[in-house]
Amino acid sequence: MILLEMSMNTNTIGVVMVTYQSAERVRFACQVIETILNQENCKIVLVNNGIPKRLVAEELKGISSKIDVLNLEKNCGSAKAYAEGIKWILSDPSTAFVWLLDDDNLPNSNA
């Protein structure tokens, strides 16, 4: 039983969030990210699907060190953006689960 608890505590939930179109969407995504950062064992990658990098960097000032940002040069569509984010998050061998979110989803604090 103790062994199972130890292994459960090291499992990471990889959160993949895709944002596109505007700085306003990134701003709301920051609120979502801050909620998720309160969860234990979460690693977040924000996939920037074609927004200018400087706009994204400005919006992420306070939390950029706590997440990974994957910048795509142009809007490649959501399927491609999620695929790239999933590849990125699964490159961490501690990732046991993947949680896909849009930049306008605000999950409950107990989700």
Coordinates of C-alpha atoms in Angstrom, one line a residue:
M1 CA 0.0 0.0 0.0
I2 CA 2.8 2.5 0.8
L3 CA 4.5 1.7 -2.5
L4 CA 1.3 2.5 -4.4
E5 CA 0.9 5.8 -2.6
M6 CA 4.5 6.8 -3.3
S7 CA 4.1 6.0 -7.0
M8 CA 0.8 7.9 -7.2
N9 CA 2.4 11.0 -5.7
T10 CA 5.1 11.1 -8.4
N11 CA 2.6 10.8 -11.3
T12 CA 2.3 14.1 -13.1
I13 CA -0.8 15.4 -14.8
G14 CA 0.3 17.1 -18.1
V15 CA -2.0 20.0 -19.0
V16 CA -2.0 21.0 -22.6
M17 CA -3.7 24.3 -23.4
V18 CA -3.9 25.8 -26.8
T19 CA -4.4 29.5 -27.4
Y20 CA -4.8 31.5 -30.6
Q21 CA -6.1 34.7 -32.1
S22 CA -5.4 37.4 -29.5
A23 CA -3.7 38.7 -26.3
E24 CA -7.2 38.7 -24.7
R25 CA -7.4 35.0 -25.0
V26 CA -4.0 34.6 -23.5
R27 CA -5.0 36.9 -20.7
F28 CA -8.0 34.6 -19.8
A29 CA -5.7 31.5 -20.3
C30 CA -3.5 33.0 -17.5
Q31 CA -6.4 32.9 -15.1
V32 CA -7.0 29.3 -16.0
I33 CA -3.3 28.5 -15.6
E34 CA -3.2 30.2 -12.2
T35 CA -6.1 28.0 -11.0
I36 CA -4.3 24.8 -12.3
L37 CA -1.0 25.8 -10.7
N38 CA -2.8 25.4 -7.3
Q39 CA -3.1 21.7 -8.1
E40 CA -0.4 19.3 -7.1
N41 CA 1.6 17.3 -9.6
C42 CA 0.6 19.4 -12.6
K43 CA 2.9 20.4 -15.5
I44 CA 1.5 22.9 -18.0
V45 CA 2.4 23.6 -21.6
L46 CA 0.7 26.5 -23.3
V47 CA 0.7 26.0 -27.1
N48 CA 0.8 29.4 -28.8
N49 CA -1.0 28.8 -32.0
G50 CA 0.2 31.7 -34.1
I51 CA -0.1 34.7 -31.8
P52 CA 3.0 37.0 -32.0
K53 CA 5.5 35.8 -29.3
R54 CA 6.0 39.2 -27.7
L55 CA 2.3 39.5 -27.0
V56 CA 2.2 36.1 -25.4
A57 CA 5.3 36.9 -23.4
E58 CA 3.8 40.2 -22.1
E59 CA 0.7 38.4 -20.9
L60 CA 2.6 35.6 -19.2
K61 CA 5.0 37.8 -17.3
G62 CA 4.0 36.6 -13.8
I63 CA 3.7 32.9 -14.5
S64 CA 6.1 32.2 -17.4
S65 CA 8.7 30.5 -15.2
K66 CA 6.1 28.0 -14.0
I67 CA 4.9 26.7 -17.3
D68 CA 6.3 25.7 -20.7
V69 CA 5.3 27.7 -23.8
L70 CA 5.5 26.1 -27.2
N71 CA 5.3 28.7 -29.9
L72 CA 4.0 27.7 -33.3
E73 CA 4.9 30.1 -36.1
K74 CA 1.4 30.2 -37.5
N75 CA -2.1 29.0 -36.6
C76 CA -1.9 25.4 -37.6
G77 CA -5.4 24.5 -36.4
S78 CA -6.4 23.0 -33.1
A79 CA -5.6 19.3 -34.0
K80 CA -2.0 20.1 -34.9
A81 CA -1.6 22.4 -31.9
Y82 CA -2.9 19.8 -29.5
A83 CA -0.8 17.1 -31.2
E84 CA 2.4 19.2 -30.7
G85 CA 1.4 20.0 -27.1
I86 CA 0.8 16.3 -26.3
K87 CA 4.2 15.3 -27.8
W88 CA 5.8 18.0 -25.7
I89 CA 4.1 17.0 -22.4
L90 CA 4.7 13.3 -23.0
S91 CA 8.4 13.9 -23.4
D92 CA 8.4 14.2 -19.5
P93 CA 8.5 10.5 -18.4
S94 CA 6.7 11.4 -15.2
T95 CA 3.6 12.3 -17.1
A96 CA 0.9 9.8 -16.3
F97 CA -2.2 11.7 -17.5
V98 CA -2.9 14.3 -20.1
W99 CA -5.6 16.9 -19.6
L100 CA -6.6 18.9 -22.7
L101 CA -8.0 22.4 -22.2
D102 CA -9.0 25.3 -24.5
D103 CA -7.8 28.7 -23.5
D104 CA -11.4 29.6 -22.5
N105 CA -12.1 26.7 -20.1
L106 CA -12.1 27.5 -16.4
P107 CA -12.1 24.1 -14.6
N108 CA -13.5 23.8 -11.1
S109 CA -10.9 23.9 -8.4
N110 CA -11.5 20.3 -7.6
A111 CA -11.4 19.0 -11.2

